[in-house]
Short mmCIF file of C-alpha atoms and ligand atoms in Angstrom, two decimals:
data_model
loop_
_atom_site.label_atom_id
_atom_site.label_comp_id
_atom_site.label_asym_id
_atom_site.label_seq_id
_atom_site.Cartn_x
_atom_site.Cartn_y
_atom_site.Cartn_z
CA MET A 22 -0.26 0.05 -0.10
CA ARG A 23 1.30 3.51 -0.96
CA LEU A 24 0.34 6.47 1.41
CA LEU A 25 0.09 8.68 -1.77
CA ALA A 26 -2.21 9.09 -4.34
CA ASN A 27 0.36 11.35 -6.28
CA VAL A 28 3.92 10.10 -6.48
CA ASP A 29 4.98 13.02 -8.41
CA ILE A 30 6.56 15.88 -7.00
CA THR A 31 4.28 18.59 -5.93
CA THR A 32 5.24 22.21 -5.28
CA LEU A 33 3.88 24.38 -2.28
CA GLU A 34 4.40 27.91 -2.54
CA MET A 35 3.11 30.46 -0.03
CA LYS A 36 3.46 33.92 -1.62
CA ASN A 37 3.39 37.44 0.47
CA ILE A 38 1.42 35.72 3.34
CA SER A 39 0.33 38.79 5.93
CA ILE A 40 -2.12 38.69 8.85
CA ALA A 41 -3.02 40.49 11.82
CA PHE A 42 -5.03 40.05 15.18
CA PRO A 43 -6.40 42.49 17.60
CA GLY A 44 -2.61 44.55 18.46
CA VAL A 45 -0.77 42.01 16.37
CA GLN A 46 0.81 42.39 13.12
CA ALA A 47 1.65 38.23 13.48
CA LEU A 48 2.89 37.90 9.78
CA THR A 49 4.20 40.45 7.16
CA GLU A 50 4.64 39.62 3.55
CA VAL A 51 6.10 36.28 4.31
CA ASP A 52 7.22 33.84 1.54
CA PHE A 53 7.63 30.10 1.82
CA HIS A 54 8.17 27.51 -0.19
CA THR A 55 8.93 23.72 -0.38
CA THR A 56 8.30 20.54 -2.16
CA THR A 57 6.55 16.51 -1.24
CA GLY A 58 9.90 14.29 -0.56
CA LYS A 59 11.43 16.91 1.25
CA SER A 60 11.70 17.78 5.08
CA HIS A 61 11.83 21.40 5.62
CA ALA A 62 12.67 23.08 8.98
CA LEU A 63 10.81 26.06 9.76
CA ILE A 64 12.06 27.97 13.14
CA GLY A 65 12.10 31.38 15.08
CA ALA A 66 11.91 32.34 18.59
CA ASN A 67 8.80 32.28 20.31
CA GLY A 68 6.33 34.32 18.55
CA ALA A 69 8.10 34.42 15.65
CA GLY A 70 5.01 33.82 13.29
CA LYS A 71 5.73 29.88 12.86
CA SER A 72 2.13 28.19 13.97
CA THR A 73 0.56 31.04 12.44
CA LEU A 74 2.10 30.66 8.85
CA MET A 75 1.34 26.70 9.27
CA LYS A 76 -2.33 27.74 10.29
CA VAL A 77 -3.06 29.76 7.35
CA LEU A 78 -1.70 26.71 5.46
CA ALA A 79 -4.23 24.75 7.23
CA GLY A 80 -7.09 26.86 6.31
CA ALA A 81 -7.54 27.93 10.30
CA TYR A 82 -7.83 31.77 8.99
CA SER A 83 -9.81 33.12 6.29
CA HIS A 84 -8.54 36.84 7.05
CA TYR A 85 -5.33 36.67 5.62
CA THR A 86 -3.67 38.27 2.66
CA GLY A 87 -1.29 36.57 -0.12
CA GLU A 88 -1.61 33.50 -2.19
CA VAL A 89 -1.06 29.83 -1.72
CA TRP A 90 0.29 27.96 -4.98
CA ILE A 91 0.34 24.21 -4.98
CA ASN A 92 1.65 22.79 -8.32
CA GLY A 93 1.83 26.26 -9.84
CA VAL A 94 -1.83 26.28 -9.47
CA LYS A 95 -3.40 28.93 -7.51
CA ALA A 96 -5.20 27.13 -4.42
CA HIS A 97 -7.82 28.50 -2.52
CA ILE A 98 -7.61 27.88 1.06
CA ARG A 99 -10.13 29.62 3.47
CA SER A 100 -10.97 26.56 5.77
CA PRO A 101 -9.80 23.51 7.18
CA ARG A 102 -11.93 21.45 4.46
CA ASP A 103 -10.27 23.25 1.68
CA ALA A 104 -6.69 22.48 3.24
CA LYS A 105 -7.21 18.90 3.49
CA LEU A 106 -8.90 18.67 -0.02
CA LEU A 107 -5.35 19.79 -1.33
CA GLY A 108 -3.51 17.02 0.84
CA ILE A 109 -2.25 19.24 3.33
CA GLN A 110 -2.46 17.92 7.37
CA VAL A 111 -1.14 19.27 10.61
CA VAL A 112 -0.34 17.78 13.56
CA TYR A 113 -0.44 20.64 16.22
CA GLN A 114 1.36 21.60 19.11
CA GLU A 115 -1.11 20.60 21.42
CA VAL A 116 -1.28 16.83 21.04
CA ASP A 117 -2.97 15.90 23.93
CA THR A 118 -6.39 17.39 23.10
CA ALA A 119 -6.21 16.49 19.60
CA LEU A 120 -7.25 12.79 19.85
CA ILE A 121 -10.92 11.77 21.29
CA PRO A 122 -9.94 10.07 24.44
CA ASN A 123 -12.52 7.42 24.98
CA LEU A 124 -12.74 6.61 21.46
CA SER A 125 -10.11 3.65 20.61
CA VAL A 126 -6.98 4.34 18.19
CA GLY A 127 -8.94 2.35 15.16
CA GLU A 128 -11.73 4.50 16.06
CA ASN A 129 -9.94 7.59 16.12
CA ILE A 130 -7.49 6.89 12.83
CA MET A 131 -10.83 6.28 11.05
CA LEU A 132 -12.57 9.42 12.47
CA GLU A 133 -14.59 10.40 9.41
CA TYR A 134 -15.99 6.75 8.95
CA THR A 135 -16.51 6.60 12.37
CA VAL A 136 -18.21 10.00 12.89
CA ASN A 137 -20.31 9.69 9.77
CA GLY A 138 -21.28 5.88 11.36
CA MET A 139 -22.24 7.54 14.63
CA LYS A 140 -24.51 9.88 12.74
CA GLY A 141 -26.01 7.25 11.09
CA LYS A 142 -24.71 7.71 7.53
CA HIS A 143 -23.72 4.19 7.47
CA LEU A 144 -23.61 1.12 9.05
CA ILE A 145 -19.99 0.85 11.16
CA ASP A 146 -17.89 -2.50 9.86
CA TRP A 147 -15.88 -2.76 13.07
CA LYS A 148 -13.87 -5.58 11.38
CA LEU A 149 -13.00 -3.38 8.56
CA LEU A 150 -12.25 -0.24 10.71
CA HIS A 151 -9.90 -2.24 12.88
CA GLN A 152 -8.53 -4.10 9.80
CA SER A 153 -7.85 -0.64 7.80
CA ALA A 154 -6.60 1.32 10.93
CA GLN A 155 -4.21 -1.54 11.58
CA ALA A 156 -2.68 -1.38 7.90
CA ILE A 157 -1.96 1.97 8.36
CA LEU A 158 -0.43 1.48 11.76
CA ASP A 159 1.25 -1.37 9.74
CA ARG A 160 2.52 0.38 7.05
CA LEU A 161 4.05 3.15 9.53
CA ASN A 162 5.88 0.64 11.31
CA VAL A 163 3.81 1.85 14.63
CA LYS A 164 3.24 -0.95 17.44
CA VAL A 165 0.22 0.22 19.36
CA SER A 166 -3.00 -2.09 19.72
CA THR A 167 -6.09 -0.45 17.36
CA LYS A 168 -8.44 -1.55 20.44
CA LYS A 169 -6.38 0.59 22.80
CA LEU A 170 -8.21 3.74 23.80
CA ALA A 171 -6.68 6.90 22.96
CA GLN A 172 -6.70 8.59 26.67
CA ASP A 173 -4.69 5.36 27.91
CA LEU A 174 -1.81 6.24 25.28
CA THR A 175 1.87 7.92 25.92
CA LEU A 176 2.49 10.94 24.54
CA ALA A 177 4.95 9.70 22.07
CA GLU A 178 1.84 7.01 20.77
CA LYS A 179 -0.74 9.86 20.54
CA GLN A 180 1.59 11.71 17.89
CA MET A 181 1.95 8.60 16.17
CA VAL A 182 -1.71 7.75 15.98
CA LEU A 183 -2.25 11.43 15.00
CA ILE A 184 0.27 11.13 12.10
CA ALA A 185 -1.15 7.89 11.35
CA ARG A 186 -4.67 9.51 10.99
CA SER A 187 -3.15 12.25 8.98
CA VAL A 188 -1.72 10.07 6.48
CA SER A 189 -4.56 7.78 6.16
CA MET A 190 -6.35 10.83 4.32
CA GLU A 191 -4.50 11.76 1.01
CA CYS A 192 -1.61 13.48 2.44
CA ARG A 193 0.80 15.43 0.63
CA PHE A 194 2.30 17.85 3.23
CA LEU A 195 2.54 16.76 6.53
CA VAL A 196 2.88 19.67 9.30
CA LEU A 197 4.45 18.72 12.44
CA ASP A 198 4.54 21.68 15.02
CA GLU A 199 7.04 20.82 17.71
CA PRO A 200 6.46 17.14 17.88
CA THR A 201 9.59 16.38 19.69
CA ALA A 202 9.20 18.52 22.60
CA PRO A 203 7.62 16.10 25.02
CA LEU A 204 9.39 13.24 23.80
CA SER A 205 12.01 10.94 25.14
CA GLN A 206 15.50 10.51 22.59
CA SER A 207 14.14 7.11 21.91
CA GLU A 208 10.98 8.03 21.02
CA THR A 209 11.89 10.88 19.23
CA ASP A 210 14.31 8.37 17.42
CA GLN A 211 11.24 6.45 16.08
CA LEU A 212 9.34 9.51 14.78
CA PHE A 213 12.49 10.45 12.97
CA GLN A 214 12.31 7.18 11.22
CA LEU A 215 8.42 7.56 10.82
CA ILE A 216 9.47 10.96 9.20
CA ARG A 217 11.73 8.98 6.64
CA LEU A 218 9.62 6.68 5.83
CA LEU A 219 6.84 9.70 5.15
CA LYS A 220 9.78 11.34 2.91
CA SER A 221 10.67 8.30 0.65
CA ASP A 222 6.78 7.82 -0.05
CA GLY A 223 6.67 11.14 -1.37
CA VAL A 224 4.96 13.23 1.54
CA GLY A 225 6.66 16.56 1.84
CA ILE A 226 7.31 17.51 5.61
CA ILE A 227 7.34 20.88 7.36
CA PHE A 228 8.82 20.47 10.85
CA ILE A 229 8.95 23.20 13.61
CA SER A 230 11.36 22.62 16.58
CA HIS A 231 13.63 24.60 19.12
CA ARG A 232 15.66 21.98 19.53
CA ILE A 233 18.53 22.76 16.77
CA PRO A 234 20.22 19.87 16.59
CA GLU A 235 17.89 17.52 15.71
CA LEU A 236 17.07 20.15 12.49
CA TYR A 237 20.13 18.80 10.99
CA GLU A 238 19.10 14.79 11.48
CA ILE A 239 15.99 14.94 9.84
CA CYS A 240 15.58 18.36 7.88
CA ASP A 241 16.72 19.42 4.34
CA ASP A 242 15.89 22.77 4.02
CA ILE A 243 15.43 25.50 6.33
CA THR A 244 13.24 28.71 6.55
CA ILE A 245 14.08 30.84 9.63
CA MET A 246 11.71 33.84 10.64
CA ARG A 247 12.11 36.68 12.86
CA ASP A 248 8.92 38.99 14.24
CA GLY A 249 6.82 37.68 11.76
CA LYS A 250 8.89 37.99 8.79
CA LEU A 251 11.14 35.84 6.50
CA VAL A 252 14.38 36.38 7.67
CA THR A 253 16.18 33.58 5.09
CA ARG A 254 15.86 30.12 3.41
CA LYS A 255 18.76 27.78 2.80
CA SER A 256 19.67 24.13 2.48
CA ILE A 257 20.33 23.19 5.90
CA ALA A 258 23.84 21.83 5.04
CA THR A 259 25.10 25.08 4.23
CA LEU A 260 24.05 26.64 7.43
CA GLU A 261 26.05 26.64 10.80
CA GLN A 262 24.18 26.11 13.96
CA GLY A 263 25.59 29.42 15.26
CA GLN A 264 24.89 31.35 12.08
CA LEU A 265 21.08 29.64 12.15
CA VAL A 266 20.80 30.99 16.11
CA GLU A 267 21.85 34.38 14.90
CA TYR A 268 19.36 34.68 11.96
CA MET A 269 16.63 33.37 14.47
CA LEU A 270 17.30 35.97 17.28
CA GLY A 271 18.81 38.79 15.27
CA SER A 272 21.97 38.93 17.14
CA LYS A 273 24.56 36.34 18.33
CA LEU A 274 23.82 34.23 21.53
CA GLU A 275 26.71 34.44 24.06
CA GLY A 276 27.01 32.46 27.19
CA GLN A 277 23.91 30.08 27.29
CA PHE A 278 24.53 29.57 30.90
CA PRO A 279 25.39 32.09 33.48
CA GLN A 280 28.16 32.62 35.32
CA ARG A 281 27.86 31.96 38.67
CA LEU A 282 29.42 31.54 42.18
CA SER A 283 27.87 28.63 44.12
CA ASN A 284 27.24 30.19 47.70
CA SER A 285 25.17 28.27 49.36
CA GLY A 286 24.62 28.05 53.25
CA ASP A 287 22.42 26.25 55.63
CA ILE A 288 20.02 23.05 54.76
CA CYS A 289 17.21 24.82 54.15
CA PHE A 290 14.84 22.15 52.34
CA GLU A 291 14.41 18.59 53.14
CA ALA A 292 12.22 15.40 51.96
CA LYS A 293 12.61 11.88 53.50
CA GLY A 294 11.29 8.92 52.50
CA MET A 295 8.77 10.08 49.58
CA HIS A 296 6.93 7.39 48.25
CA ASP A 297 4.25 7.27 45.41
CA VAL A 298 2.66 4.05 44.26
CA GLY A 299 4.78 2.79 41.27
CA LYS A 300 6.32 6.14 40.45
CA VAL A 301 8.55 7.18 43.50
CA ASN A 302 10.40 4.80 45.60
CA ASP A 303 11.96 6.27 48.66
CA VAL A 304 13.59 9.05 47.72
CA SER A 305 15.33 11.28 49.93
CA ILE A 306 16.64 14.94 48.94
CA SER A 307 18.37 18.00 50.46
CA ILE A 308 18.68 21.79 49.41
CA HIS A 309 20.41 24.29 50.96
CA LYS A 310 19.75 27.87 50.87
CA GLY A 311 21.05 29.47 47.28
CA GLU A 312 21.63 26.07 45.75
CA ILE A 313 20.59 24.77 42.29
CA VAL A 314 20.17 21.00 42.81
CA GLY A 315 19.32 19.03 39.76
CA LEU A 316 16.72 16.23 39.16
CA ALA A 317 18.33 14.26 36.22
CA GLY A 318 17.18 11.27 34.57
CA LEU A 319 15.11 10.44 31.30
CA VAL A 320 11.82 11.12 30.18
CA GLY A 321 9.68 8.62 32.35
CA ALA A 322 12.07 8.50 35.08
CA GLY A 323 9.71 9.84 37.91
CA LYS A 324 11.06 13.32 37.95
CA THR A 325 7.88 14.80 37.55
CA GLU A 326 6.01 12.88 39.70
CA LEU A 327 8.65 13.48 42.50
CA CYS A 328 8.26 17.22 41.75
CA ARG A 329 4.58 16.74 42.07
CA ALA A 330 4.61 14.76 45.25
CA LEU A 331 6.57 17.56 47.11
CA PHE A 332 3.98 19.83 45.99
CA GLY A 333 1.48 17.84 47.60
CA ALA A 334 -0.27 17.71 44.17
CA SER A 335 -0.39 13.50 44.04
CA PRO A 336 -3.28 12.34 46.75
CA THR A 337 -1.34 9.07 47.06
CA ALA A 338 2.13 10.23 47.97
CA THR A 339 3.52 9.97 51.29
CA GLY A 340 6.82 10.83 53.06
CA GLU A 341 8.09 13.93 55.18
CA THR A 342 9.07 17.26 53.96
CA PHE A 343 11.06 19.89 56.06
CA LEU A 344 11.82 23.80 55.76
CA ASN A 345 14.32 25.25 58.02
CA GLY A 346 13.99 22.17 60.23
CA VAL A 347 10.44 22.22 60.70
CA LYS A 348 8.15 19.52 59.49
CA LEU A 349 5.52 20.77 56.82
CA ARG A 350 2.28 19.31 56.78
CA ILE A 351 1.34 19.79 52.76
CA LYS A 352 -2.03 17.59 51.69
CA SER A 353 -2.30 19.96 48.78
CA PRO A 354 -0.71 22.31 46.21
CA TYR A 355 -2.57 25.39 48.56
CA ASP A 356 -0.68 23.81 51.89
CA ALA A 357 2.23 24.22 49.38
CA VAL A 358 2.04 27.46 48.19
CA ARG A 359 0.87 28.59 52.01
CA ASN A 360 4.29 26.98 53.26
CA GLY A 361 6.88 28.73 50.78
CA ILE A 362 6.69 25.90 48.13
CA ALA A 363 6.38 26.89 44.42
CA LEU A 364 6.04 24.53 41.44
CA VAL A 365 6.13 25.33 37.64
CA PRO A 366 4.61 22.10 36.38
CA GLU A 367 5.76 20.40 33.17
CA GLU A 368 2.28 20.30 31.83
CA ARG A 369 2.02 23.85 31.65
CA ARG A 370 -0.63 24.50 28.90
CA ARG A 371 -3.07 22.35 31.05
CA GLU A 372 -1.96 23.18 34.70
CA GLY A 373 -0.13 26.19 35.02
CA VAL A 374 -1.96 28.71 33.02
CA PHE A 375 -5.72 30.16 32.55
CA VAL A 376 -5.71 30.49 28.98
CA ASP A 377 -8.82 32.42 28.89
CA GLU A 378 -7.39 35.27 31.50
CA SER A 379 -5.26 38.19 30.62
CA VAL A 380 -1.38 38.13 31.02
CA VAL A 381 -1.68 39.98 34.02
CA VAL A 382 -4.23 38.05 35.73
CA ASN A 383 -2.34 35.37 35.02
CA LEU A 384 1.03 36.34 36.55
CA THR A 385 -0.46 37.89 39.64
CA ALA A 386 -2.99 35.49 40.40
CA SER A 387 -0.89 33.25 42.79
CA ASN A 388 0.11 36.49 44.56
CA LEU A 389 -3.24 38.27 45.23
CA SER A 390 -2.08 39.05 49.11
CA LYS A 391 1.08 40.68 48.09
CA PHE A 392 -0.93 42.96 46.00
CA ALA A 393 -3.80 43.51 48.85
CA GLY A 394 -4.04 46.19 51.22
CA ILE A 395 -4.05 49.57 50.03
CA GLY A 396 -6.59 51.36 47.46
CA THR A 397 -7.81 49.33 44.52
CA TRP A 398 -6.59 51.64 41.89
CA LEU A 399 -2.93 51.22 43.43
CA ASN A 400 -3.10 47.64 43.59
CA LYS A 401 -3.96 47.15 40.16
CA LYS A 402 -1.36 49.60 39.30
CA LYS A 403 1.39 47.62 41.28
CA GLU A 404 0.16 44.50 39.47
CA ARG A 405 0.64 46.20 36.61
CA GLU A 406 4.21 46.97 37.30
CA ALA A 407 5.05 43.70 38.89
CA ALA A 408 3.52 41.99 35.58
CA ALA A 409 5.94 44.89 33.47
CA THR A 410 8.77 43.59 35.37
CA ILE A 411 8.32 39.84 34.10
CA ILE A 412 7.27 40.61 31.08
CA HIS A 413 10.48 42.14 30.44
CA ASP A 414 12.86 39.88 31.99
CA LEU A 415 11.47 36.67 30.29
CA GLY A 416 11.03 38.90 26.88
CA VAL A 417 7.23 37.50 27.04
CA LYS A 418 5.90 38.63 23.38
CA THR A 419 2.77 39.90 24.15
CA PRO A 420 0.51 43.28 22.75
CA ASN A 421 0.07 44.34 26.11
CA GLY A 422 -0.98 42.85 29.89
CA ASP A 423 -4.38 42.64 28.52
CA ALA A 424 -4.19 39.96 25.99
CA LEU A 425 -5.47 36.88 26.65
CA VAL A 426 -3.01 33.99 27.06
CA ARG A 427 -4.57 31.42 24.57
CA ASN A 428 -3.45 34.24 21.96
CA LEU A 429 -0.11 34.21 22.80
CA SER A 430 2.06 31.51 21.19
CA GLY A 431 2.96 28.31 22.67
CA GLY A 432 6.43 29.26 23.98
CA ASN A 433 5.27 32.89 25.66
CA GLN A 434 2.45 30.44 27.38
CA GLN A 435 5.22 28.80 29.03
CA LYS A 436 7.18 32.27 30.07
CA ILE A 437 3.82 33.27 31.78
CA ALA A 438 3.75 30.26 33.69
CA ILE A 439 7.05 30.30 34.82
CA GLY A 440 6.65 34.31 35.67
CA LYS A 441 3.79 33.87 37.78
CA TRP A 442 5.73 32.34 40.05
CA LEU A 443 8.92 34.43 39.96
CA LEU A 444 6.14 37.08 41.73
CA VAL A 445 5.47 34.89 44.55
CA ASP A 446 7.84 35.05 47.48
CA ALA A 447 8.38 31.30 48.17
CA ASP A 448 11.53 29.75 49.71
CA VAL A 449 11.81 26.70 47.45
CA TYR A 450 10.95 26.59 43.49
CA ILE A 451 10.67 23.68 41.88
CA PHE A 452 10.98 23.40 38.13
CA ASP A 453 9.88 20.87 36.26
CA GLU A 454 11.62 21.03 32.54
CA PRO A 455 11.33 24.71 32.43
CA THR A 456 12.50 25.65 28.76
CA LYS A 457 10.85 22.90 26.94
CA GLY A 458 9.12 24.56 23.95
CA VAL A 459 10.99 27.48 24.38
CA ASP A 460 13.53 29.15 21.87
CA VAL A 461 17.35 29.38 22.61
CA GLY A 462 17.14 33.07 23.57
CA ALA A 463 14.33 32.79 26.34
CA LYS A 464 16.28 29.76 27.78
CA ARG A 465 19.25 32.23 28.81
CA ASP A 466 16.76 34.21 30.11
CA ILE A 467 15.08 31.40 32.40
CA TYR A 468 18.65 30.09 33.19
CA ASN A 469 19.35 33.75 34.45
CA LEU A 470 16.31 34.18 36.17
CA VAL A 471 16.96 30.97 38.02
CA ALA A 472 20.20 31.80 39.19
CA GLU A 473 19.24 35.30 40.63
CA LEU A 474 16.69 33.20 42.53
CA ALA A 475 19.37 31.26 44.10
CA SER A 476 21.64 34.11 44.66
CA ARG A 477 18.85 35.85 46.49
CA GLY A 478 19.63 32.35 48.97
CA LYS A 479 16.10 30.60 47.69
CA CYS A 480 16.40 26.64 47.38
CA ILE A 481 16.13 25.43 43.73
CA LEU A 482 15.07 22.13 42.81
CA TYR A 483 15.67 22.05 38.64
CA ALA A 484 14.35 18.64 36.99
CA SER A 485 15.56 18.50 33.64
CA SER A 486 16.15 15.38 30.88
CA GLU A 487 18.54 17.73 29.35
CA MET A 488 22.22 16.92 30.07
CA ASN A 489 23.54 20.32 29.12
CA GLU A 490 21.19 22.06 31.30
CA MET A 491 22.22 19.93 34.62
CA MET A 492 25.91 20.77 34.02
CA GLY A 493 25.29 24.53 32.79
CA ILE A 494 22.79 25.44 35.71
CA THR A 495 23.41 23.35 38.98
CA ASP A 496 25.41 23.01 41.81
CA ARG A 497 24.43 18.97 42.65
CA MET A 498 22.16 16.95 41.17
CA TYR A 499 20.46 13.71 42.10
CA VAL A 500 20.07 11.21 39.15
CA MET A 501 16.79 9.44 38.96
CA TYR A 502 15.84 6.24 37.47
CA ASP A 503 12.94 4.00 37.45
CA GLY A 504 11.34 6.05 40.63
CA ALA A 505 14.39 6.16 42.33
CA ILE A 506 17.56 8.05 43.01
CA LYS A 507 20.51 6.27 41.46
CA LYS A 508 23.02 8.77 42.32
CA GLU A 509 23.91 12.14 43.86
CA LEU A 510 26.75 14.08 41.66
CA ILE A 511 28.91 17.14 42.42
CA THR A 512 28.18 19.23 38.96
CA ALA A 513 31.73 20.43 39.07
CA HIS A 514 33.25 17.08 39.63
CA THR A 515 31.20 15.00 37.08
CA ASN A 516 30.43 14.80 33.15
CA GLU A 517 27.13 14.51 30.76
CA GLU A 518 28.48 10.93 29.91
CA GLU A 519 28.40 10.16 33.81
CA ILE A 520 24.48 11.62 34.27
CA MET A 521 23.71 9.77 31.18
CA LEU A 522 25.14 6.58 32.67
CA TYR A 523 23.34 6.72 35.87
CA SER A 524 20.44 7.82 33.83
CA THR A 525 20.18 4.73 32.02
CA GLY A 526 20.58 3.13 35.27
CA GLY A 527 24.48 1.48 34.06
CA LEU A 528 25.94 0.96 36.85
CA LEU A 529 24.53 -0.92 40.46
CA THR A 530 25.94 1.10 43.35
N1 LIG Y 617 -5.40 34.27 17.64
C1 LIG Y 617 -4.94 35.20 17.89
N2 LIG Y 617 -5.06 36.29 18.32
C2 LIG Y 617 -4.37 37.18 18.66
N3 LIG Y 617 -2.90 37.04 18.84
C3 LIG Y 617 -2.46 36.04 18.04
C4 LIG Y 617 -3.26 35.07 17.61
N4 LIG Y 617 -2.43 33.83 17.12
C5 LIG Y 617 -1.29 34.25 17.19
N5 LIG Y 617 -1.23 35.35 17.61
C6 LIG Y 617 -0.08 36.02 17.93
O1 LIG Y 617 1.17 35.88 16.53
C7 LIG Y 617 2.45 36.07 16.82
C8 LIG Y 617 2.60 34.56 16.45
O2 LIG Y 617 2.26 33.77 17.15
P1 LIG Y 617 2.83 32.13 16.80
O3 LIG Y 617 1.78 31.27 17.74
O4 LIG Y 617 2.48 31.70 15.39
O5 LIG Y 617 4.28 32.03 17.28
P2 LIG Y 617 5.21 30.73 16.89
O6 LIG Y 617 6.45 31.16 16.32
O7 LIG Y 617 4.53 29.31 16.79
O8 LIG Y 617 5.74 30.64 18.52
P3 LIG Y 617 6.20 29.28 19.61
O9 LIG Y 617 7.63 28.94 19.24
O10 LIG Y 617 6.33 30.15 20.60
O11 LIG Y 617 5.54 28.28 19.46
C9 LIG Y 617 2.45 36.07 18.22
O12 LIG Y 617 2.66 37.46 18.59
C10 LIG Y 617 0.96 35.61 19.00
O13 LIG Y 617 0.57 36.38 20.05
MG1 LIG Y 618 4.06 27.72 17.69
#
């Protein structure tokens, strides 16, 4: 079975695309072109306009100006249906919400058929449905049962199923918007194999990612955007990484990690015998004042579960926590915040922000008490000032403080989720993968802020599966493997290889 009806090379050209939203010129006269059988990287800082350009292509907006040409013929794309009929499929940044959770994998892949059947347009032949879905999964070499419910899949499996659904319809161009952000290395490798297979079958891939090295692994050509405009388009092999970042940010990126003197005081935060069924196994940690302690380990090692347990966010977690020697009673996130513990969660778009509220409301919500007290207008003024500081320090791209968080780009939503905790005067800050999905410039801003918190004497727990972050930002680290701490390492006396070794459970200690 071939995936494609049309195996000849097809060209895709977007010409002079402009689009505005209230207060934002999101795209200005952008040109973009690629062909089937190629993998094309689309990159730019958070808010540069990547997702918006791809949404125009997918027919999500009808109010843009400019033209789309396919195979030299002008195309009319003003609705998702128009785009699909032209063979354009998009897997969006928010993978988690794109499948119907209580339908099976098979039903999700054959969604049109299933939905039409449910509407009574035809009888559903279940055997045929599962056979057809299975054939697609087999063809793509994806090992997931078609009977499994979508809600029981891992993020990586969800992504594979979404891709399978996309290519089950005629698909000439497949857009993947930050597909690798939540994936582990081996899941990423699997996805790349799938991309190579689709490419060799003549699908044109458009690939968005903030992980620059992987672009070199999987992409042929690259388009770089900045502030809603095209910067350059090249064959990726001709472009050095440093040059690429400079195009993206408009300036050189010097010193990714801050220079800091580790200057830690007494033990401030301690956790003893933390347990959570099947996820966290007898973990004890301590953090000194002003210290940045890493929580290293691969995706799935239990870092997120430990962070949640410490924050009172898991009802099944047990164990003892102490702040300055005093035992804490934490049964809920509310208790944690009251006791001076802040968590920036990994699933920020779901747990970390109120998308239907404004930037200012989000930034100040966790900290209302700080602004209470004086006259109302003064509070508002203080709130705005505090929010403005965070917007500036983290380089949040937003027209103003009243913009809804929903309308910010993915990476800028992440910055809001981090920023709101920086306004809280906590003693302990837990960061769970804080740089996932943010651009290289914003990463540096986040590292600087973490370092600044530490220099103010705060305790930091920094969970990340990126080894270079462990080496670049922490003083000391615990390496987790399979829910337990495998090893404690002093950053100055270790290296990425050693972290990797313990992360993979490589040595018995
Ligand atoms: N529906 C909308 N309403 C208002 N503004 C919007 C809307 N969609 C996008 N924008 C704005 O357009 C700009 C580009 O956003 P876009 O999501 O395309 O960025 P991006 O390059 O995908 O960034 P990221 O890497 O963070 O995902 C941003 O300033 C964003 O706030
Ligand atoms: Mg985006």
